[in-house]
């Protein structure tokens, strides 16, 4: 009931306009439901975060090509050092082609070529895309010079320097895209940030190794095979570990479209690797295995890409882990000895 | 660029972090949803002032919400939630004795959007009913992921501590979009660039309050220096809880939360996810140093892998 | 209110901040309910019963404010012996002539006297008052007849003990005795417990120290008993002492911007500016006869002659002299009701040949929109002035009847002119809002292209007509030629100065200086005033409506913000805020009070009372007009200075509200055998068929209660919202709201389509299944509502079928407002048929229900 008054002197006992109380003045003996239902709820099933607007094949292609380029530059440099000129030429072409196409994919996604220049307005470590753009901006010309020199035979010293330079940047080029995808609110990406770089360098190594097997003569293909072996092993183990650690957020890696890509990636890796190891020396088997490994790497990238999108589109992957985190935080605060400290909070 | 962790999370004054020497007080919104009447004046005023394109004619069936959520062309969004829950001691008068609650609830929010678009979304008692409305907006985070990850510097921190996109610099890379933990900023199909609430930077610079707050008839949207708003909001929650609305809580007000507190925070009557908010958002760049470390380790692994591959080839002497 | 008056709703929220309790009575759980303390869903069309129940509760439990009641209302007044109540006559009042469907209200008068109404159907008194004899006594057609009455100067008989069996108080008690909580539950579907809680909350917050307010809008008016809805609230508020006091009142939330202004300076056929009645066609009626018939003898309406003469002077200037009877003859005369619905009938009859639609979209907004379109198809010419090509401008090429084949474009002879109108931002002018507050708006931009303001159009149209008629010696042209039609214009397009019109409305004295108060008006032709209640809005030659002094710089009544009629008073009848002695009823509810020292009324608001009239003043014998009001008569426009619990004159359908069922209702009247308002206005026509009701066979064909309403996101017939992308996207499509129970009963699927059918038409809408729509138990039956917003039509950016293709023309007999809030219908899943099949479906239903031209036309 109103407690403000209109006296002869004026208003008395008024409260600020904003302090309206709803549903309290009268009515039934309402009992509030216990707060914090643990059950999952959302707003009409709509996503909580915005899904990446990046499109396939641009962005998964960009991830794949970057990985290929980075690892290939290492292969190229090693081939130079160990005098495997055929392998070197192939790997250099792979490094340059991968980087150039990777930039092209990004530019295509941006819509207008001129927009790529805006990437170089600033340098921001907090933006893996900025870091990546600078890396690519440095790497691509080096890989280009290295490739041109190798294929034309001209300016060998420039070529050697460029090859070394590209190789120095190569690991970063192959790895930074993991930070790029993880540095988002996309649950399946962000929460896997520890393993994702290993998945990505593994995938890059698989691709570069695959390229070497595919295009280099069998006599020079051994390092490529080794690299692919390492790549597949790293990719599979770190991927497995990542899914294990992600818990329910890992679902998209094994279900739906993204799950199919991921499975394809695994099967192709194993098949490709088996081919490479068993059919050693056979040019044709080498080539087939190499192509399979390239496909495996690509499938994994597409899988990761779509897993991210799927985890962003379904609110439960955002809500449930956060709820869980809050619950554990609360329990930790209330001194529950049985609860381990939250895993993914820092 | 500062990379120390303090710049990436925790309590901070964003304008100072952003490099302003003597910034004006940090400005923000306190949206008190307990007095929102769902009139959508805020949505329309925002569109009018900012000349935002129309967002499509879709009848969603999501109660009275046909704009669905924040996006490039919706910078204020009013959510409508019909629930079988009481609002304090309100008597809603409805007499639904024989509705199959579970059947209705099964069409609720756990399911894919196509099937989830039905009200109500929360099971409860047949005689209970409340209709929550809430106007959502960009949170102008203390630690804004969108801003952190923007590779072009298009997103910047204003002297008021707010986060604004410069449309002439944005190149449409889309990075900010999945970075935002609240699903706020989005890409406009027509021009590919990212758009979101500017907290009416142009109006603030001219000494005016934002258009949405100006239009709000019930003061559900309150604009002002963030410190004042926070204090007022705490008092308001206490008042509501004391009056029996025990579901009232603040969201985004805590400077110690995962984004260092929101510049636009809310008083909610239910769990954040009911309104489409993440329950415990964390700015993604909080983990960025760790990410870079992992990336570094992986890069070294790759380099080592390469070396080993050649070494192996040397020792193995296989063709 | 939150839905349709969201900006005004901020004051409700402010009241809540001060502790107010908010009760929302509405069949649907709306945005208003969401913020209310109690939402009371009730069946549409049953509020007279609901309020009647509260009145009964107040009377039975003596919860009324006795001192207020005895002094300030007509509760003690004794009625004539001839009066017979609905209690005596099973649902009708004395004086009903079933043949002509009109009431002779002679028997409703006070004993020994006869009073004139302050508003409403005043012409009913004409013949008696002018000829002094009781001639024909009828009340049904308010515009066209007279009634008997006694000598007006006679004394009113009062019994202040309220015991006299014929005093209003006792009559009221008997009248409402059957409105018990049990009966209310059966009629309204409101559980007794809820009902009693509302009673308790309202009565405990009324009385000396507390006041409660009622707020209503068209959920209450758009009924065949709409005026009696409001009367119910007026009775209850008078019983509780909630009128004329801060925080009290019965507040009408108005519609369009300045719809209040357009009743004050009316676009209504039956009123002249300031609620002066429009003269009827009586033989040899002159100004004297008019005043004799229409004015009261006591109170401010006794000065009607001064208001009228000043008005005639404003219009006809130097031609209006005592010799010419101030050109009273120039005024048109009424021959009956000429409301928009009769006009449609006369279009169909070929009598009305030309039609101006200036800011109206009847092809969507008016009841039975098909009748509207058919009427327009029978015109010679039609002028539509609007912003966009509304349905009323294009029905001849793409209306629903073209699709069904009922009309063919090539056969339509109507010549349609579309003239673009300027919006309020493109012109100067005033809005008069809900609380009678005038606020001026200044032009922001020039109108684009050919768009012109309505002022420009009217002024220049008049100018050109006058030019064409110049020199005419035909008498019928004189009213136009003699008009004062000389407003200064400005700018390239010769826009008339809006302020010069305001100055004329305000008026001036013999010296040419602006007047400041209507009390200055004279009956001798020395003053000019375009609208007496607005007199003072241009005080000192200053546009008072343009004042914008912030609230913080003045007292809480804020009398320096804009300007309120009359005389800038913010709360009408505020003498009632003080007790008979002149002290505030309560020191926590002080508004104005008698300052004995200064011998005047002072306080926060401007007194709605003679400032120097002491509470102890008693009129001398034979006093007239304002003089005749005693110091205890707060209701200064009333012929007896009292609030009327019982209305002896002015209403066509009874002196007291009585619950009747709507024209189309699936429920029978539980209170009386009389099912509907016996004098409701109906217009039988092959395209305006009524449905069986109550127990009649065929009622079950239209088993659901149907209602229409607004959404915050759209405006009325859509001309101002469906063309705007920013609003259209918020509510992009026509939908209908049903409860999950009804959805289950009729297999309706959320987001799917439904077809809704009445005896007039069939429309389709998307489905919004929501628990905000609740079933109710009415007379033991589970009853469902179907709710449909009425904003849509086939044109514009967001399109849909029109609700008004379902509604019928059945009107309140006092206000001629259509009953679009309470109907009945059937609903079925799926889209409606198109083409001729659409009409066929409607016809099939009619046949199944056995509908004939007589259905629903019973008295
Ligand atoms: N946004 C918006 N605002 C508007 C308008 C608009 O079109 N859009 N129109 C303006 C105009 S012209 C007008 S007249 C006003 C009208 O303002 P309102 O009268 O508030 O408008 P409605 O929505 O038509 O009807 C109000 C409510 O009456 C309920 N109702 C129906 N029948 C009954 C009944 O028998 N008893 C009771 N108690 N309730 C009933 C309906 O469910 C509805 O919720 O709004 C004005 N303001
Ligand atoms: N079923 C159903 N029917 C109803 C109602 C209901 O509740 N239910 N409500 C009724 C009520 S309360 C009302 S008020 C009516 C409204 O019915 P209408 O008055 O027929 O509908 P509006 O759409 O308001 O039409 C006004 C038109 O004026 C135009 N306009 C606006 N400003 C100007 C101007 O300055 N000059 C000119 N020349 N034109 C202008 C607008 O564009 C618009 O097209 O509908 C009534 N009909
Ligand atoms: S809410 Fe999202 S868009 Fe807004 S500042 Fe925070 S991160 Fe950026
Ligand atoms: S889309 Fe624009 S604002 Fe967003 S991160 Fe890229 S450049 Fe920055
Ligand atoms: S602050 Fe300005 S830009 Fe942001 S939502 Fe409000 S009106 Fe829109
Ligand atoms: S926040 Fe304000 S303007 Fe927006 S819908 Fe709520 S009440 Fe209306
Ligand atoms: S539309 Fe205009 S009149 Fe209606 S609520 Fe809004 S501001 Fe008031
Ligand atoms: Mo209206």
PDB file of C-alpha atoms in Angstrom, chain A residues 186-196 239-253 307 311 317 321 343-344:
ATOM      1  CA  UNK A 186      33.785 -21.431 -29.428  1.00  0.00           C
ATOM      2  CA  UNK A 187      33.725 -24.215 -26.828  1.00  0.00           C
ATOM      3  CA  UNK A 188      35.178 -27.023 -28.937  1.00  0.00           C
ATOM      4  CA  UNK A 189      38.047 -24.776 -29.980  1.00  0.00           C
ATOM      5  CA  UNK A 190      38.728 -22.679 -26.957  1.00  0.00           C
ATOM      6  CA  UNK A 191      38.608 -25.447 -24.432  1.00  0.00           C
ATOM      7  CA  UNK A 192      41.056 -27.494 -26.494  1.00  0.00           C
ATOM      8  CA  UNK A 193      43.643 -24.792 -26.701  1.00  0.00           C
ATOM      9  CA  UNK A 194      46.353 -26.859 -25.038  1.00  0.00           C
ATOM     10  CA  UNK A 195      46.210 -29.742 -27.476  1.00  0.00           C
ATOM     11  CA  UNK A 196      45.058 -27.906 -30.549  1.00  0.00           C
ATOM     12  CA  UNK A 239      43.530 -35.292 -30.726  1.00  0.00           C
ATOM     13  CA  UNK A 240      42.614 -38.208 -28.554  1.00  0.00           C
ATOM     14  CA  UNK A 241      43.855 -36.469 -25.465  1.00  0.00           C
ATOM     15  CA  UNK A 242      42.005 -33.299 -26.384  1.00  0.00           C
ATOM     16  CA  UNK A 243      38.694 -35.116 -26.797  1.00  0.00           C
ATOM     17  CA  UNK A 244      39.220 -36.888 -23.525  1.00  0.00           C
ATOM     18  CA  UNK A 245      39.850 -33.636 -21.710  1.00  0.00           C
ATOM     19  CA  UNK A 246      36.988 -31.717 -23.329  1.00  0.00           C
ATOM     20  CA  UNK A 247      34.354 -34.032 -21.896  1.00  0.00           C
ATOM     21  CA  UNK A 248      30.873 -33.374 -23.305  1.00  0.00           C
ATOM     22  CA  UNK A 249      32.174 -30.478 -25.352  1.00  0.00           C
ATOM     23  CA  UNK A 250      34.069 -33.036 -27.440  1.00  0.00           C
ATOM     24  CA  UNK A 251      30.800 -34.493 -28.764  1.00  0.00           C
ATOM     25  CA  UNK A 252      30.966 -32.600 -32.057  1.00  0.00           C
ATOM     26  CA  UNK A 253      34.360 -34.198 -32.749  1.00  0.00           C
ATOM     27  CA  UNK A 307      33.153 -29.194 -34.745  1.00  0.00           C
ATOM     28  CA  UNK A 311      29.645 -26.468 -30.633  1.00  0.00           C
ATOM     29  CA  UNK A 317      28.100 -26.695 -25.116  1.00  0.00           C
ATOM     30  CA  UNK A 321      30.384 -26.530 -18.898  1.00  0.00           C
ATOM     31  CA  UNK A 343      40.227 -28.023 -14.416  1.00  0.00           C
ATOM     32  CA  UNK A 344      39.613 -25.479 -17.083  1.00  0.00           C
TER      33      UNK A 344
END
